[in-house]
Structure formats: C-alpha cells, structure tokens
Short mmCIF file of C-alpha atoms in Angstrom, two decimals:
data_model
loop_
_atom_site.label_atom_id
_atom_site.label_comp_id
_atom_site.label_asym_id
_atom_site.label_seq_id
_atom_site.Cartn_x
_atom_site.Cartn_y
_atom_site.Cartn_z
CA UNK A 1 108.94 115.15 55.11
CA UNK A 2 108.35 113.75 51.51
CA UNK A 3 109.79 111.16 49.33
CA UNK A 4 109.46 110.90 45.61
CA UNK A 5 110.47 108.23 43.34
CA UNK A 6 111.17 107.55 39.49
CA UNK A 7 109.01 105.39 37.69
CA UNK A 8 111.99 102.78 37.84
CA UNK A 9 111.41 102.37 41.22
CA UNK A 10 107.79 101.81 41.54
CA UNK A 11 107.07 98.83 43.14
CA UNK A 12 110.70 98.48 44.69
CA UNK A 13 110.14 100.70 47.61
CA UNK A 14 106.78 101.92 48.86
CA UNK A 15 106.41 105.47 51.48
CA UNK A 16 105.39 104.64 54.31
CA UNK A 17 101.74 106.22 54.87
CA UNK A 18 101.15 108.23 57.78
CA UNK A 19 98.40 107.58 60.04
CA UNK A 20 95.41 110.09 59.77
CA UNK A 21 93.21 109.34 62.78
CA UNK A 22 90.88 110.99 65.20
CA UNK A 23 92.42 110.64 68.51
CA UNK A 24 90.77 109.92 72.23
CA UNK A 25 92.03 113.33 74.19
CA UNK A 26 92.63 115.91 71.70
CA UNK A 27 90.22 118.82 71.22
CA UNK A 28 87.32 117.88 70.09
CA UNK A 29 88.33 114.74 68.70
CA UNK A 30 90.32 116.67 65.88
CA UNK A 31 91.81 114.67 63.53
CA UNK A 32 95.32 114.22 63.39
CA UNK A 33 98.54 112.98 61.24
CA UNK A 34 101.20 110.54 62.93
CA UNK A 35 104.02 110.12 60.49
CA UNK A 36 105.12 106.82 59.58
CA UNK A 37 108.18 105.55 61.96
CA UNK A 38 110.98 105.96 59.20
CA UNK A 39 109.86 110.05 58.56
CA UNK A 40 110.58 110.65 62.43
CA UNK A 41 113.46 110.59 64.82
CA UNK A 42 113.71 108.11 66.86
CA UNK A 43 114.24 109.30 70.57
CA UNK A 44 114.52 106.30 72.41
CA UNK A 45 113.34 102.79 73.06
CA UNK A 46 111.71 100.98 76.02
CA UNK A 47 110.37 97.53 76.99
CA UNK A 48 108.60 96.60 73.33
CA UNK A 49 107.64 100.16 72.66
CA UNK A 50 109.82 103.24 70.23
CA UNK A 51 109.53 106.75 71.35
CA UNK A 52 109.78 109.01 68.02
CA UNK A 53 109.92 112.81 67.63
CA UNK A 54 106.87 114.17 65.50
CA UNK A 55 107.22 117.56 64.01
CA UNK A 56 103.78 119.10 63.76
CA UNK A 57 102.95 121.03 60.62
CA UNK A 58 100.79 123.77 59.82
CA UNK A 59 100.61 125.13 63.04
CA UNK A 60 102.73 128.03 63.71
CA UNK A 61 104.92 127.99 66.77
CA UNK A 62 103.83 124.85 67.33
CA UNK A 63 105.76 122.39 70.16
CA UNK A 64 106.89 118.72 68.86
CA UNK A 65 105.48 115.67 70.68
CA UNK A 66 106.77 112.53 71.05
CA UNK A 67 104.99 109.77 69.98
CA UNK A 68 105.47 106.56 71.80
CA UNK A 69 104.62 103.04 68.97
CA UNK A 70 104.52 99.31 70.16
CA UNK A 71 107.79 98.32 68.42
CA UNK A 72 106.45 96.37 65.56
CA UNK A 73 109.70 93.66 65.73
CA UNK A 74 108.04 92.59 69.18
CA UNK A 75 106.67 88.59 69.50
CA UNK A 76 103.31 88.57 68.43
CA UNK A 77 102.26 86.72 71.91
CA UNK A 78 103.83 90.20 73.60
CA UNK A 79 102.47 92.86 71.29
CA UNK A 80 98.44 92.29 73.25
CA UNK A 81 100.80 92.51 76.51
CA UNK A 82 102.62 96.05 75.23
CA UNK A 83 99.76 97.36 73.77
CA UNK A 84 97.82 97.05 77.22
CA UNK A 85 100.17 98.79 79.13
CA UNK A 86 100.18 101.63 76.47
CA UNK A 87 96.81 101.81 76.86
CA UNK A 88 96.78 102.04 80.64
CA UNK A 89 99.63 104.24 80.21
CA UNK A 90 97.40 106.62 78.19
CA UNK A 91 94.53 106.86 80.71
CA UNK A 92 96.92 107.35 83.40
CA UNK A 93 98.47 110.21 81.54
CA UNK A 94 95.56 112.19 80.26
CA UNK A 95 94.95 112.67 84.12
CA UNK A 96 97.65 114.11 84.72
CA UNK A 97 98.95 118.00 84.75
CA UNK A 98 101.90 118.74 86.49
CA UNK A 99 105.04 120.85 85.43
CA UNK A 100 107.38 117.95 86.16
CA UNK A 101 105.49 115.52 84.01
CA UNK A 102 105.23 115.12 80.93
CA UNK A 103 101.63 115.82 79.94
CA UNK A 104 99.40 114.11 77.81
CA UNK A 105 98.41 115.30 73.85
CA UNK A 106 96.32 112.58 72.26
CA UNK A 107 95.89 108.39 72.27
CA UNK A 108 95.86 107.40 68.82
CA UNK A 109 95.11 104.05 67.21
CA UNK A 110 95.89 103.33 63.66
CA UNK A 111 93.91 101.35 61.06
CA UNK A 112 96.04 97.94 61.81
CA UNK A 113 95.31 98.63 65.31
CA UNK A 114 98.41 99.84 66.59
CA UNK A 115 98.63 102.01 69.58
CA UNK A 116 100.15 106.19 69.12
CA UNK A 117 100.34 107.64 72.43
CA UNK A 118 101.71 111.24 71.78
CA UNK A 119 103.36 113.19 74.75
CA UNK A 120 104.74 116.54 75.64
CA UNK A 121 108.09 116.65 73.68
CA UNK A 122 110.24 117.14 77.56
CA UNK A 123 113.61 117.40 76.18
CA UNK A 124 116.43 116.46 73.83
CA UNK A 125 117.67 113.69 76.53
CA UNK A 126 116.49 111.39 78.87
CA UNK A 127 118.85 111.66 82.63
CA UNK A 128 119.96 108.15 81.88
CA UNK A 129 121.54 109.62 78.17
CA UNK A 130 123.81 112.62 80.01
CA UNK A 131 124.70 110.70 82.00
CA UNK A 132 126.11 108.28 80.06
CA UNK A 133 127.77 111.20 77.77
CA UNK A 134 128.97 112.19 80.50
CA UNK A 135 130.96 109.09 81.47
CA UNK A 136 132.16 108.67 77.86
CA UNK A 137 133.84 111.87 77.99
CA UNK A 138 135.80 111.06 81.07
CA UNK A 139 133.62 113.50 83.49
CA UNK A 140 132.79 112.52 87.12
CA UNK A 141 129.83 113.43 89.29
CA UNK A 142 126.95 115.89 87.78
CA UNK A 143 127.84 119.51 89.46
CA UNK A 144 125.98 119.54 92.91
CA UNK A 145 123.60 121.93 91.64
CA UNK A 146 122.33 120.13 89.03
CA UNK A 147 121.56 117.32 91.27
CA UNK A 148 119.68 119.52 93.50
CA UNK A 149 117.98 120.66 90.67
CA UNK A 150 116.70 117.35 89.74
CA UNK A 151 116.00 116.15 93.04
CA UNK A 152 113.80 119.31 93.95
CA UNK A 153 111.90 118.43 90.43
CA UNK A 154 111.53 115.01 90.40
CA UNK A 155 110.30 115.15 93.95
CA UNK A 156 108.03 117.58 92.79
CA UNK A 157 106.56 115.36 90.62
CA UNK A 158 106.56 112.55 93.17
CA UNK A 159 104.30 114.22 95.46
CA UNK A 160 101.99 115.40 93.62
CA UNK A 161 101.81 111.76 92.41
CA UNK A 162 101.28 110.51 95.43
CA UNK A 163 99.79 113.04 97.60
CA UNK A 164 97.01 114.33 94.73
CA UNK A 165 96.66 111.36 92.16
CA UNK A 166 97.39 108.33 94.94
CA UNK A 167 99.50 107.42 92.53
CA UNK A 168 103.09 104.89 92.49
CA UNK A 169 104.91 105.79 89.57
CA UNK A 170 106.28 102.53 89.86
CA UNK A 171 109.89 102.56 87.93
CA UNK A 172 111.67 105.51 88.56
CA UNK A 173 114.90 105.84 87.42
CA UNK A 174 117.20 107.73 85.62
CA UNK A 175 115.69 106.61 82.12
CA UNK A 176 112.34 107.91 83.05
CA UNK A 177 113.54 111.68 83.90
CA UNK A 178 114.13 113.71 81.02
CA UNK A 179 116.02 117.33 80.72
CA UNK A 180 116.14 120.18 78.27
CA UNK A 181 119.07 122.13 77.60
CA UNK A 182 120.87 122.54 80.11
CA UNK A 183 118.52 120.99 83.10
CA UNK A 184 116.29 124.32 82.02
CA UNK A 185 113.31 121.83 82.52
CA UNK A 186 113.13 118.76 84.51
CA UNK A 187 110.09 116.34 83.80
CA UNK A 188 108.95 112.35 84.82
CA UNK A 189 107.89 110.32 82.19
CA UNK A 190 106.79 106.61 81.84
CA UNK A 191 103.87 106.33 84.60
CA UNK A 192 102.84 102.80 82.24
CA UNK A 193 103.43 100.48 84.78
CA UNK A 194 101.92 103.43 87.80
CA UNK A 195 99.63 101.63 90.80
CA UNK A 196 97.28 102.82 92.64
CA UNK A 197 97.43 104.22 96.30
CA UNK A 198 94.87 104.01 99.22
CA UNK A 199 94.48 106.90 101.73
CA UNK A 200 97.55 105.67 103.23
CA UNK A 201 99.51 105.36 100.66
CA UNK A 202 100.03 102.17 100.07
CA UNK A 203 99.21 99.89 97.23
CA UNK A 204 95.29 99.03 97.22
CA UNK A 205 94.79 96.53 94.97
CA UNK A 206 97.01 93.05 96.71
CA UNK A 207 96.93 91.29 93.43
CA UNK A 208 98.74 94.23 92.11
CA UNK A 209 102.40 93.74 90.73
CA UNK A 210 105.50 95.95 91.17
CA UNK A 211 106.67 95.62 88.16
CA UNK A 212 109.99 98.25 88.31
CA UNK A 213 113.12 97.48 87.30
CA UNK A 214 115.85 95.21 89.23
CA UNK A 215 118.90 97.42 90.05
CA UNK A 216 116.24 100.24 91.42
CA UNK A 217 113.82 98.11 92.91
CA UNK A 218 113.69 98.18 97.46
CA UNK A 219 113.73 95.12 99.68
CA UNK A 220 109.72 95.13 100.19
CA UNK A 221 109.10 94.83 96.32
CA UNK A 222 111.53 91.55 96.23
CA UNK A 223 109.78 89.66 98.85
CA UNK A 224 107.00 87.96 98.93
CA UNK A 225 103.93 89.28 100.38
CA UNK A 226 106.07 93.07 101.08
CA UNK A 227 103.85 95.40 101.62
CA UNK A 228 104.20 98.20 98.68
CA UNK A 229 103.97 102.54 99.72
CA UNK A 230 104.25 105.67 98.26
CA UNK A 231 108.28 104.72 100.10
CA UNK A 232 109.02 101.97 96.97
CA UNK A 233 109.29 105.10 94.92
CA UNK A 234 111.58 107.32 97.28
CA UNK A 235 114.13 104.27 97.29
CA UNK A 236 114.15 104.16 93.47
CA UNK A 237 114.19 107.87 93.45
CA UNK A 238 117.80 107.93 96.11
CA UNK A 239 119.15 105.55 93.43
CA UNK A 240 118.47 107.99 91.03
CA UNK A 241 120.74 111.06 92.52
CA UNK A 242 122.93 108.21 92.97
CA UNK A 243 122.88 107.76 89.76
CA UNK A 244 123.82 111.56 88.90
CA UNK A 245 126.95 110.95 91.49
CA UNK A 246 128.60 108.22 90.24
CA UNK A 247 127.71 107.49 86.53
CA UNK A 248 127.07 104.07 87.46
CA UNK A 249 124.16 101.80 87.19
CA UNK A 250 122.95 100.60 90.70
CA UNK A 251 124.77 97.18 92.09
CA UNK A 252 126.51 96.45 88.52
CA UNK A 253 129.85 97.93 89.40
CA UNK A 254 131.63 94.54 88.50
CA UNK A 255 130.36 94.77 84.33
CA UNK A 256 132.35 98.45 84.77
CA UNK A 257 135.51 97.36 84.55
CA UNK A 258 137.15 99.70 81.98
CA UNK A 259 140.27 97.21 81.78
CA UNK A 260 138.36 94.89 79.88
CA UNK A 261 139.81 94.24 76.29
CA UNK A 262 137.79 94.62 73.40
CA UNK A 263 136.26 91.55 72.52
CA UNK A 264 135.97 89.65 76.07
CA UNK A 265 132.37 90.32 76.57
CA UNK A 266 132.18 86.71 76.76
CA UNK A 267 134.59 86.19 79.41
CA UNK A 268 133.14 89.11 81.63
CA UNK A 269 129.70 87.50 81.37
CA UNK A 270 131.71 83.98 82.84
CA UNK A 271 132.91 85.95 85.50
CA UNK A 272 129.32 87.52 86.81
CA UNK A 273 128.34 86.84 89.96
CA UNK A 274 125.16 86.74 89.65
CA UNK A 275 124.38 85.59 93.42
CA UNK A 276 126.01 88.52 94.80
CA UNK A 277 124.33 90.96 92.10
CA UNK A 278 120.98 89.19 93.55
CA UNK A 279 122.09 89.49 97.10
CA UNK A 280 122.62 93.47 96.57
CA UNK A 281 119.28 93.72 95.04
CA UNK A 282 116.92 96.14 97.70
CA UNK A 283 120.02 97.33 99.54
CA UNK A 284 122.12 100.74 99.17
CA UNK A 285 124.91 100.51 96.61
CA UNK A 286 128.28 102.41 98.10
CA UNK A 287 129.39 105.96 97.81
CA UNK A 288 132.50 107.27 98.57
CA UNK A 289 130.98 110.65 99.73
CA UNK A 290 134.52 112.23 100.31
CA UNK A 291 135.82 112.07 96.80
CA UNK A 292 132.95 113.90 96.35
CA UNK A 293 133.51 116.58 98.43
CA UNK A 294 131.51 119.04 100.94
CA UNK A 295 129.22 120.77 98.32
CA UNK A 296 127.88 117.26 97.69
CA UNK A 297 126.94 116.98 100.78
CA UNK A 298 123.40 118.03 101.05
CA UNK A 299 122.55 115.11 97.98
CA UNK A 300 124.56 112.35 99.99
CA UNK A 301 122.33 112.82 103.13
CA UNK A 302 119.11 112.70 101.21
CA UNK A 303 120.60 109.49 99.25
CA UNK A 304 120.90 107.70 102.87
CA UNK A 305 117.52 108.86 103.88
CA UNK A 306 116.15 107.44 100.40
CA UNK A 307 117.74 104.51 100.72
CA UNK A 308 117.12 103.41 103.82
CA UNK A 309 115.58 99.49 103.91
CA UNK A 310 113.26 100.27 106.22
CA UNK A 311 110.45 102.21 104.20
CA UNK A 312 109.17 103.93 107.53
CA UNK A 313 112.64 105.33 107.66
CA UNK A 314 112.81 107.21 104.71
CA UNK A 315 111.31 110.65 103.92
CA UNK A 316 108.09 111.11 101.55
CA UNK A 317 108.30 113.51 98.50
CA UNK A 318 106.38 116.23 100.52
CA UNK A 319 108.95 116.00 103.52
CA UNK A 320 112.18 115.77 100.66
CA UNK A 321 110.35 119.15 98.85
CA UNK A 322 109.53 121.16 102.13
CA UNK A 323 113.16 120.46 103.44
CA UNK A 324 114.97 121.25 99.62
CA UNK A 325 112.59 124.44 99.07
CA UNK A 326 113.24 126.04 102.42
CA UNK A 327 116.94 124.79 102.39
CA UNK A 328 116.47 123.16 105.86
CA UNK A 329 118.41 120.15 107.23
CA UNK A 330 117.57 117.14 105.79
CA UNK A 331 118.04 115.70 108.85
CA UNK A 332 115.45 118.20 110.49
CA UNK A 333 112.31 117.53 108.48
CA UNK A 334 109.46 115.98 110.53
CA UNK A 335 109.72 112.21 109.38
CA UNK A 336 111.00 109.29 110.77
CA UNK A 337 114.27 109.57 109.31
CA UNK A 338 117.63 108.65 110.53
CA UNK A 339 120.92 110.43 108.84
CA UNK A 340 124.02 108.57 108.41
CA UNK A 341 127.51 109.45 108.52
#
C-alpha cells in the first residue's frame, strides 16, 4: 500500500514508515518488512497488544500473517509488562508445530524497540466474533456439528500441549480459537500467558501465576494455594462449547438482558451483583440441554465432564480426543469421570 502527497501537504501529514528488520526465527535471519499499523487491517485487540493483517509482497502465492504490536496507547509503566509477555509469547510459539495452532513466522523488534510477533494468518474470525454475529442476527446454538468440530480440534491442540510440550495454555476461551471459512480450519492461538507442566501435569514452578481470564477460570485457580493441572485448561475448554451453545459469556447472564433501553447502561451497572457474579466464579454456568435437543447431546455430556469442580473428575484432552475420534461414549472413556443427567 502507498500514499502520496502534494507539496501542500508536506509537513501536515507524514507516512508512516514500515519497519525493515531482521527477525529472530525466520530463515536465515532474512530480513523482513512490517508495515506501519495504519497500512494494515486491524484483526483484533487483546490485553495492551493489536493483532493486524500483513499482506506479504513479492512472494507469489504467498499466505498473510498476522502480526501481533504492543498497542502503543498503553501506560508507559505497562508497555515493559506487555512487551514481556510478547516476548515469552514468542519463544513459546516458535516451539510449537501443531495443525491446531497457530504456528510461529518471525519475532521482530523495531528500531524504537517495539515488539512484531508475526503468526500464521488462522482465519478471518476469532470463535468469540461468530459467535457474537451470530447472536446479533437472532440465531441460537452453533449446529451440533460444528461444535463437535471444534471440540475434536481444540482438544487436539490441548493434548498435544500438554501431553508433548508440558504445556498449560493457560486462557482458553472462545477469543483464543480462531476459524476459517466455514470452520474449514480450527486453530488455538494466544499461548502468552502458557505455564509449564511437570511429568504429572501439573504446574512446576509454585510461584507461577494463573493468570486466565475470570468468567473461564475453575475453582482451584481462585483459591489460594489450589493446586494448578493440565485439568485448569479442560474446565476453560467445557466453557468454551458452552460458549458455542448458548451465545453467552460464562456467569454474566444478568448484563444480557435484551429489555434494556438504550441509554441505561448506567442503571444496569447499579443493578450488578457483583457478589453473586463472584460467587459463580469456578462453578458450571446452566444449560437448558432440552431446548437444545437430542443431537446436542453428545456436546452437553462432555460440557458436564469439563466442568466438573473436582479436576480429578474431568477428562484430559487425550481421553476427550480418543472418545470424539472413535465416536465412543463419553461416559465410557477410561478416566475418572462422572456423567450427569
């Protein structure tokens, strides 16, 4: 993308300059071009980071990426904090090659010492977006299929996380999946806030913090001295197809109150209970599984089993793959598991 300007403008607007720099992961050290923010679309935003879409030129056939900044509006006393976690993010990600993550392409760090962590380019949408399209247009649940088709993929991705890296992804959540066309691909992202796992799969560093995010995160991470597995994830992940069921945000049913008249944000904040919202946190948000309907079924028995507060109780992402690949009972996969009605 170019700009040009007339001699009447010089000096009222300057282009942006892109960032040529040799970047830590791609071949050979090659250099490489990261467009200035404003001559890329902007994907998406997280906690003080931008996600961007980068067209790469001069390459034929070649994929986008997506090119995750340190938003530069951020407090300076956070930008050191952001910055690390893109950084850890990074190293994390370079390790990694799985189908259902998104896979590294180069770490990048400008000449005013911004961060540039460029990804795979995994879809269009993130989960979190269709499903909030999907609510907008009046839709209910996600078709059955495509919620087994996420589950199977995302769990996927879990165990090998766990099971190969020793790895806790740490927030999962419907923001953190994204999807291509129509589900065609299926991929985590955001491992920045990932912790490590011992041989048993649970957290090995005790000074370590679960850092998630509230409406996903189980009982154990809440409390004080919890002990923190591989099982952290599977809750957050049960929220998730929860998620694709009832185009609703875990444990903030009360701020979806579509009677609400424009203009009473204020009041509806008044009337939050936060207590209660706090007292929910860690527990399993309701589902009325017969409005759904029998071919829902299978999805609603491996939410339970997600869900359950107990983390020896619910199935790992090996168990939850085995069972969805060979289409077995959930209920019959060799865990410690106990189905609900």
């Amino acid at each position: 993308m170019t700009s040009t300007a007339s001699s009447s403008d010089e000096g009222a607007f300057k282009t942006p300059k892109a960032v040529r720099v040799r970047s830590s992961g791609s071949s050979g050290g090659t250099p490489i071009t990261i467009p200035a923010s404003p001559f890329m679309k902007k994907l998406g935003c997280g906690t003080g980071v931008n996600v961007y879409l980068m067209k790469r030129v001069g390459k034929l056939n070649a994929s986008p990426w997506a090119v995750k900044k340190i938003n530069s509006k951020c407090a300076t006393k956070q930008v050191a904090v952001y910055q690390q976690r893109l950084n850890e993010e990074a190293k994390v990600l370079k390790g990694l090659n799985h189908p259902n993550i998104i896979g590294f392409r180069a770490f990048a760090t400008a000449k005013d010492g911004s961060k540039c962590l460029a990804m795979e380019y995994g879809g269009e949408q993130s989960l979190n977006d269709m499903i909030e399209k999907r609510k907008d247009e009046g839709l209910k649940a996600f078709p059955a299929a495509n919620i087994e088709k996420v589950a199977l993929h995302v769990a996927r991705g879990l165990q090998y996380l766990h099971n190969e890296k020793k790895l806790l992804h740490g927030d999962m959540k419907s923001c953190n999946v994204v999807i291509k066309g129509d589900f065609e691909t299926v991929k985590i992202c955001d491992v920045g806030v990932s912790l490590q796992l011992d041989e048993n799969l649970r957290v090995s560093d005790p000074k370590a913090e679960y850092i998630g995010t509230e409406p996903w995160n189980p009982k154990e991470t809440l409390e004080e001295g919890g002990e923190i597995t591989d099982k952290a994830d599977i809750f957050a992940y049960g929220l998730t197809l929860w998620e694709m069921m009832t185009l609703a945000m875990p444990h903030l049913e009360m701020l979806d109150d579509d009677d609400d008249e424009e203009g009473e944000e204020d009041s509806m904040e008044e009337s939050f209970d936060e207590d209660a919202y706090y007292e929910r946190l860690g527990t399993r948000p309701s589902l009325d599984s017969e409005a759904l309907g029998g071919s829902y079924r299978r999805m609603v028995e491996l939410f339970y089993l997600c869900t359950e507060e107990n983390p020896k109780k619910r199935p790992s992402a090996a168990q939850i793959v085995q069972a969805l690949e060979s289409n077995a009972p959930l209920d019959k996969t060799p865990c410690e598991v106990i189905v609900i009605d």
